[in-house]
Amino acid sequence: MSESPEERPQRKVREGVVASEAMNQTIVVLVNQRVRHPRYMRTISKTKRLYVHDANNDAHVGDTVEVEETRPLSKLKRWRLVRVVERAR
């Protein structure tokens, strides 16, 4: 029983900055999320490190990239590079 693309839930898409490109076909992307503290109502900046599959080694440190959730590709990689939004200067 296969689902059509319209019925399938949308994949998560995040935007972040490349922190590391030391591995082959893998980059580490830092994604910032601003959340409000439940008790003190102060805005807190939380950072997640995502291991992203970069098949062509396109992205470099400092680039802003868009990543998309995908099936597990390795022990840690669950994201795939969609596009490089902005190159580092």
Tab-separated table of N, CA, C and O in Angstrom:
chain	number	residue	atom	x	y	z
A	1	MET	N	0.837	-1.179	0.000
A	1	MET	CA	0.000	0.000	0.000
A	1	MET	C	0.884	1.245	0.000
A	1	MET	O	1.441	1.630	1.011
A	2	SER	N	1.079	1.848	-1.144
A	2	SER	CA	1.945	3.022	-1.237
A	2	SER	C	1.106	4.295	-1.177
A	2	SER	O	0.002	4.354	-1.698
A	3	GLU	N	1.681	5.279	-0.529
A	3	GLU	CA	0.998	6.555	-0.408
A	3	GLU	C	1.417	7.453	-1.561
A	3	GLU	O	2.548	7.412	-2.027
A	4	SER	N	0.508	8.276	-2.016
A	4	SER	CA	0.850	9.245	-3.038
A	4	SER	C	1.596	10.406	-2.382
A	4	SER	O	1.486	10.618	-1.176
A	5	PRO	N	2.360	11.168	-3.157
A	5	PRO	CA	3.117	12.283	-2.563
A	5	PRO	C	2.232	13.306	-1.854
A	5	PRO	O	2.675	13.967	-0.923
A	6	GLU	N	0.967	13.441	-2.270
A	6	GLU	CA	0.086	14.410	-1.621
A	6	GLU	C	-0.304	13.958	-0.210
A	6	GLU	O	-0.530	14.775	0.669
A	7	GLU	N	-0.413	12.643	0.001
A	7	GLU	CA	-0.833	12.108	1.288
A	7	GLU	C	0.316	12.027	2.285
A	7	GLU	O	0.107	12.030	3.480
A	8	ARG	N	1.550	11.929	1.783
A	8	ARG	CA	2.712	11.779	2.642
A	8	ARG	C	2.940	13.071	3.433
A	8	ARG	O	2.842	14.163	2.879
A	9	PRO	N	3.252	12.975	4.734
A	9	PRO	CA	3.502	14.196	5.503
A	9	PRO	C	4.765	14.910	5.013
A	9	PRO	O	5.706	14.257	4.529
A	10	GLN	N	4.756	16.228	5.123
A	10	GLN	CA	5.896	17.024	4.675
A	10	GLN	C	7.107	16.752	5.560
A	10	GLN	O	6.981	16.586	6.771
A	11	ARG	N	8.280	16.752	4.938
A	11	ARG	CA	9.511	16.554	5.685
A	11	ARG	C	9.940	17.859	6.341
A	11	ARG	O	9.672	18.940	5.821
A	12	LYS	N	10.622	17.729	7.473
A	12	LYS	CA	11.100	18.914	8.180
A	12	LYS	C	12.211	19.569	7.369
A	12	LYS	O	13.074	18.883	6.819
A	13	VAL	N	12.190	20.875	7.306
A	13	VAL	CA	13.222	21.646	6.619
A	13	VAL	C	13.769	22.651	7.616
A	13	VAL	O	13.015	23.323	8.312
A	14	ARG	N	15.098	22.728	7.712
A	14	ARG	CA	15.752	23.653	8.634
A	14	ARG	C	16.801	24.448	7.875
A	14	ARG	O	17.308	24.012	6.841
A	15	GLU	N	17.148	25.616	8.419
A	15	GLU	CA	18.200	26.443	7.851
A	15	GLU	C	19.236	26.683	8.926
A	15	GLU	O	18.880	26.972	10.080
A	16	GLY	N	20.509	26.535	8.577
A	16	GLY	CA	21.563	26.697	9.565
A	16	GLY	C	22.890	27.033	8.922
A	16	GLY	O	22.983	27.224	7.706
A	17	VAL	N	23.933	27.088	9.751
A	17	VAL	CA	25.273	27.469	9.313
A	17	VAL	C	26.196	26.260	9.438
A	17	VAL	O	26.168	25.551	10.450
A	18	VAL	N	27.013	26.029	8.415
A	18	VAL	CA	27.938	24.896	8.421
A	18	VAL	C	29.046	25.168	9.435
A	18	VAL	O	29.719	26.198	9.385
A	19	ALA	N	29.229	24.225	10.367
A	19	ALA	CA	30.240	24.361	11.408
A	19	ALA	C	31.483	23.542	11.089
A	19	ALA	O	32.582	23.883	11.507
A	20	SER	N	31.302	22.422	10.351
A	20	SER	CA	32.427	21.539	10.051
A	20	SER	C	32.196	20.830	8.733
A	20	SER	O	31.064	20.461	8.409
A	21	GLU	N	33.284	20.645	7.986
A	21	GLU	CA	33.231	19.887	6.742
A	21	GLU	C	34.398	18.905	6.672
A	21	GLU	O	34.845	18.523	5.600
A	22	ALA	N	34.870	18.467	7.837
A	22	ALA	CA	36.058	17.618	7.911
A	22	ALA	C	35.818	16.213	7.362
A	22	ALA	O	36.743	15.564	6.895
A	23	MET	N	34.573	15.739	7.411
A	23	MET	CA	34.259	14.390	6.943
A	23	MET	C	33.940	14.397	5.456
A	23	MET	O	33.552	15.431	4.901
A	24	ASN	N	34.077	13.240	4.821
A	24	ASN	CA	33.761	13.125	3.405
A	24	ASN	C	32.252	12.936	3.232
A	24	ASN	O	31.670	12.042	3.842
A	25	GLN	N	31.626	13.770	2.418
A	25	GLN	CA	30.197	13.736	2.115
A	25	GLN	C	29.325	13.982	3.343
A	25	GLN	O	28.154	13.628	3.357
A	26	THR	N	29.880	14.587	4.382
A	26	THR	CA	29.119	14.901	5.586
A	26	THR	C	29.522	16.279	6.087
A	26	THR	O	30.707	16.610	6.116
A	27	ILE	N	28.527	17.069	6.458
A	27	ILE	CA	28.792	18.361	7.083
A	27	ILE	C	28.032	18.417	8.400
A	27	ILE	O	27.059	17.695	8.593
A	28	VAL	N	28.507	19.267	9.308
A	28	VAL	CA	27.816	19.494	10.566
A	28	VAL	C	27.213	20.892	10.487
A	28	VAL	O	27.914	21.866	10.221
A	29	VAL	N	25.906	20.973	10.698
A	29	VAL	CA	25.190	22.239	10.570
A	29	VAL	C	24.642	22.634	11.936
A	29	VAL	O	24.031	21.822	12.629
A	30	LEU	N	24.870	23.886	12.320
A	30	LEU	CA	24.324	24.423	13.558
A	30	LEU	C	23.013	25.120	13.244
A	30	LEU	O	22.966	26.025	12.419
A	31	VAL	N	21.945	24.682	13.921
A	31	VAL	CA	20.617	25.264	13.726
A	31	VAL	C	20.208	25.949	15.024
A	31	VAL	O	20.130	25.308	16.067
A	32	ASN	N	19.976	27.250	14.949
A	32	ASN	CA	19.551	28.016	16.121
A	32	ASN	C	18.040	28.032	16.207
A	32	ASN	O	17.346	28.160	15.196
A	33	GLN	N	17.537	27.905	17.438
A	33	GLN	CA	16.106	27.961	17.679
A	33	GLN	C	15.883	28.864	18.880
A	33	GLN	O	16.483	28.674	19.939
A	34	ARG	N	15.033	29.863	18.712
A	34	ARG	CA	14.740	30.787	19.804
A	34	ARG	C	13.438	30.348	20.469
A	34	ARG	O	12.400	30.279	19.815
A	35	VAL	N	13.511	30.022	21.761
A	35	VAL	CA	12.340	29.570	22.504
A	35	VAL	C	12.174	30.426	23.755
A	35	VAL	O	13.142	30.976	24.282
A	36	ARG	N	10.943	30.512	24.220
A	36	ARG	CA	10.657	31.274	25.431
A	36	ARG	C	10.708	30.338	26.634
A	36	ARG	O	10.132	29.258	26.604
A	37	HIS	N	11.410	30.756	27.670
A	37	HIS	CA	11.510	29.956	28.881
A	37	HIS	C	10.131	29.867	29.534
A	37	HIS	O	9.443	30.878	29.685
A	38	PRO	N	9.700	28.654	29.906
A	38	PRO	CA	8.335	28.495	30.417
A	38	PRO	C	8.053	29.281	31.704
A	38	PRO	O	6.947	29.784	31.885
A	39	ARG	N	9.018	29.382	32.591
A	39	ARG	CA	8.779	30.071	33.856
A	39	ARG	C	9.164	31.549	33.783
A	39	ARG	O	8.401	32.425	34.195
A	40	TYR	N	10.351	31.847	33.255
A	40	TYR	CA	10.880	33.209	33.331
A	40	TYR	C	10.525	34.059	32.107
A	40	TYR	O	10.835	35.240	32.071
A	41	MET	N	9.886	33.449	31.108
A	41	MET	CA	9.416	34.151	29.916
A	41	MET	C	10.521	34.916	29.189
A	41	MET	O	10.281	35.886	28.504
A	42	ARG	N	11.739	34.463	29.363
A	42	ARG	CA	12.862	35.092	28.694
A	42	ARG	C	13.208	34.271	27.448
A	42	ARG	O	13.122	33.050	27.458
A	43	THR	N	13.597	34.936	26.378
A	43	THR	CA	13.938	34.235	25.147
A	43	THR	C	15.318	33.609	25.273
A	43	THR	O	16.288	34.288	25.636
A	44	ILE	N	15.395	32.323	24.969
A	44	ILE	CA	16.646	31.566	25.049
A	44	ILE	C	16.990	31.080	23.652
A	44	ILE	O	16.114	30.670	22.887
A	45	SER	N	18.270	31.098	23.316
A	45	SER	CA	18.723	30.601	22.025
A	45	SER	C	19.301	29.209	22.215
A	45	SER	O	20.288	29.030	22.931
A	46	LYS	N	18.664	28.206	21.597
A	46	LYS	CA	19.146	26.826	21.679
A	46	LYS	C	19.778	26.454	20.340
A	46	LYS	O	19.279	26.843	19.288
A	47	THR	N	20.847	25.685	20.391
A	47	THR	CA	21.556	25.281	19.184
A	47	THR	C	21.558	23.767	19.065
A	47	THR	O	21.833	23.068	20.037
A	48	LYS	N	21.238	23.266	17.883
A	48	LYS	CA	21.294	21.835	17.575
A	48	LYS	C	22.381	21.606	16.535
A	48	LYS	O	22.547	22.398	15.607
A	49	ARG	N	23.103	20.500	16.680
A	49	ARG	CA	24.096	20.100	15.688
A	49	ARG	C	23.494	18.970	14.845
A	49	ARG	O	23.192	17.903	15.369
A	50	LEU	N	23.329	19.219	13.571
A	50	LEU	CA	22.766	18.219	12.670
A	50	LEU	C	23.864	17.684	11.761
A	50	LEU	O	24.635	18.457	11.186
A	51	TYR	N	23.923	16.359	11.639
A	51	TYR	CA	24.851	15.737	10.696
A	51	TYR	C	24.116	15.580	9.379
A	51	TYR	O	23.070	14.936	9.310
A	52	VAL	N	24.658	16.195	8.325
A	52	VAL	CA	23.950	16.341	7.058
A	52	VAL	C	24.737	15.676	5.949
A	52	VAL	O	25.957	15.832	5.849
A	53	HIS	N	24.025	14.934	5.079
A	53	HIS	CA	24.640	14.290	3.924
A	53	HIS	C	24.824	15.319	2.815
A	53	HIS	O	23.871	15.938	2.353
A	54	ASP	N	26.073	15.496	2.395
A	54	ASP	CA	26.430	16.428	1.318
A	54	ASP	C	27.154	15.618	0.254
A	54	ASP	O	28.372	15.474	0.267
A	55	ALA	N	26.397	15.068	-0.693
A	55	ALA	CA	26.932	14.102	-1.660
A	55	ALA	C	28.063	14.670	-2.509
A	55	ALA	O	29.025	13.972	-2.820
A	56	ASN	N	27.984	15.951	-2.885
A	56	ASN	CA	28.988	16.538	-3.791
A	56	ASN	C	30.012	17.395	-3.065
A	56	ASN	O	30.819	18.057	-3.720
A	57	ASN	N	30.003	17.397	-1.743
A	57	ASN	CA	30.903	18.243	-0.951
A	57	ASN	C	30.803	19.704	-1.389
A	57	ASN	O	31.812	20.377	-1.589
A	58	ASP	N	29.562	20.198	-1.542
A	58	ASP	CA	29.324	21.566	-2.007
A	58	ASP	C	29.536	22.604	-0.914
A	58	ASP	O	30.074	23.672	-1.166
A	59	ALA	N	29.071	22.317	0.287
A	59	ALA	CA	29.051	23.318	1.351
A	59	ALA	C	30.403	23.419	2.050
A	59	ALA	O	31.143	22.435	2.160
A	60	HIS	N	30.701	24.625	2.513
A	60	HIS	CA	31.945	24.889	3.230
A	60	HIS	C	31.619	25.609	4.538
A	60	HIS	O	30.518	26.127	4.713
A	61	VAL	N	32.591	25.663	5.432
A	61	VAL	CA	32.390	26.259	6.751
A	61	VAL	C	31.944	27.713	6.603
A	61	VAL	O	32.521	28.477	5.836
A	62	GLY	N	30.884	28.060	7.331
A	62	GLY	CA	30.371	29.425	7.298
A	62	GLY	C	29.218	29.631	6.340
A	62	GLY	O	28.520	30.636	6.407
A	63	ASP	N	28.985	28.684	5.433
A	63	ASP	CA	27.871	28.796	4.490
A	63	ASP	C	26.543	28.629	5.220
A	63	ASP	O	26.440	27.844	6.162
A	64	THR	N	25.527	29.357	4.759
A	64	THR	CA	24.171	29.148	5.247
A	64	THR	C	23.507	28.152	4.309
A	64	THR	O	23.523	28.340	3.090
A	65	VAL	N	22.961	27.072	4.876
A	65	VAL	CA	22.408	25.992	4.055
A	65	VAL	C	20.996	25.646	4.498
A	65	VAL	O	20.587	25.941	5.617
A	66	GLU	N	20.262	25.017	3.588
A	66	GLU	CA	18.931	24.496	3.875
A	66	GLU	C	19.021	22.980	3.847
A	66	GLU	O	19.540	22.406	2.889
A	67	VAL	N	18.525	22.338	4.910
A	67	VAL	CA	18.599	20.879	5.013
A	67	VAL	C	17.201	20.306	5.180
A	67	VAL	O	16.294	20.987	5.647
A	68	GLU	N	17.059	19.031	4.788
A	68	GLU	CA	15.764	18.367	4.828
A	68	GLU	C	15.914	17.028	5.528
A	68	GLU	O	16.908	16.322	5.344
A	69	GLU	N	14.921	16.669	6.319
A	69	GLU	CA	14.912	15.393	7.025
A	69	GLU	C	14.812	14.248	6.023
A	69	GLU	O	14.142	14.368	4.996
A	70	THR	N	15.492	13.147	6.309
A	70	THR	CA	15.466	11.989	5.418
A	70	THR	C	15.606	10.717	6.242
A	70	THR	O	15.692	10.763	7.458
A	71	ARG	N	15.615	9.582	5.567
A	71	ARG	CA	15.783	8.315	6.272
A	71	ARG	C	17.185	8.261	6.878
A	71	ARG	O	18.074	8.981	6.435
A	72	PRO	N	17.423	7.404	7.868
A	72	PRO	CA	18.767	7.299	8.441
A	72	PRO	C	19.782	6.850	7.398
A	72	PRO	O	19.608	5.818	6.743
A	73	LEU	N	20.833	7.643	7.232
A	73	LEU	CA	21.872	7.335	6.258
A	73	LEU	C	23.098	6.712	6.918
A	73	LEU	O	23.884	6.052	6.251
A	74	SER	N	23.257	6.941	8.209
A	74	SER	CA	24.342	6.333	8.973
A	74	SER	C	23.947	6.397	10.448
A	74	SER	O	22.790	6.688	10.767
A	75	LYS	N	24.902	6.163	11.325
A	75	LYS	CA	24.599	6.175	12.756
A	75	LYS	C	24.053	7.531	13.205
A	75	LYS	O	23.139	7.588	14.028
A	76	LEU	N	24.578	8.616	12.671
A	76	LEU	CA	24.171	9.951	13.106
A	76	LEU	C	23.453	10.778	12.037
A	76	LEU	O	22.735	11.715	12.378
A	77	LYS	N	23.647	10.453	10.758
A	77	LYS	CA	23.086	11.293	9.688
A	77	LYS	C	21.618	10.987	9.437
A	77	LYS	O	21.260	9.874	9.087
A	78	ARG	N	20.786	12.019	9.621
A	78	ARG	CA	19.351	11.903	9.328
A	78	ARG	C	18.857	13.080	8.498
A	78	ARG	O	17.671	13.309	8.374
A	79	TRP	N	19.764	13.871	7.960
A	79	TRP	CA	19.416	15.067	7.198
A	79	TRP	C	20.171	15.067	5.872
A	79	TRP	O	21.232	14.461	5.748
A	80	ARG	N	19.611	15.770	4.895
A	80	ARG	CA	20.179	15.832	3.559
A	80	ARG	C	20.253	17.303	3.135
A	80	ARG	O	19.339	18.085	3.396
A	81	LEU	N	21.343	17.677	2.476
A	81	LEU	CA	21.519	19.045	1.997
A	81	LEU	C	20.578	19.307	0.835
A	81	LEU	O	20.551	18.548	-0.132
A	82	VAL	N	19.773	20.376	0.930
A	82	VAL	CA	18.867	20.753	-0.149
A	82	VAL	C	19.553	21.761	-1.051
A	82	VAL	O	19.634	21.577	-2.261
A	83	ARG	N	20.063	22.849	-0.446
A	83	ARG	CA	20.743	23.880	-1.233
A	83	ARG	C	21.581	24.745	-0.327
A	83	ARG	O	21.374	24.802	0.888
A	84	VAL	N	22.556	25.426	-0.934
A	84	VAL	CA	23.361	26.408	-0.227
A	84	VAL	C	22.664	27.750	-0.421
A	84	VAL	O	22.550	28.244	-1.542
A	85	VAL	N	22.166	28.321	0.670
A	85	VAL	CA	21.417	29.569	0.587
A	85	VAL	C	22.363	30.738	0.343
A	85	VAL	O	22.122	31.584	-0.519
A	86	GLU	N	23.462	30.783	1.120
A	86	GLU	CA	24.406	31.894	1.000
A	86	GLU	C	25.806	31.382	1.285
A	86	GLU	O	26.022	30.652	2.262
A	87	ARG	N	26.748	31.762	0.444
A	87	ARG	CA	28.144	31.369	0.629
A	87	ARG	C	28.798	32.249	1.668
A	87	ARG	O	28.450	33.418	1.820
A	88	ALA	N	29.786	31.694	2.390
A	88	ALA	CA	30.543	32.473	3.367
A	88	ALA	C	31.447	33.454	2.619
A	88	ALA	O	31.907	33.177	1.505
A	89	ARG	N	31.684	34.574	3.243
A	89	ARG	CA	32.534	35.580	2.594
A	89	ARG	C	33.991	35.332	2.896
A	89	ARG	O	34.370	34.870	3.893
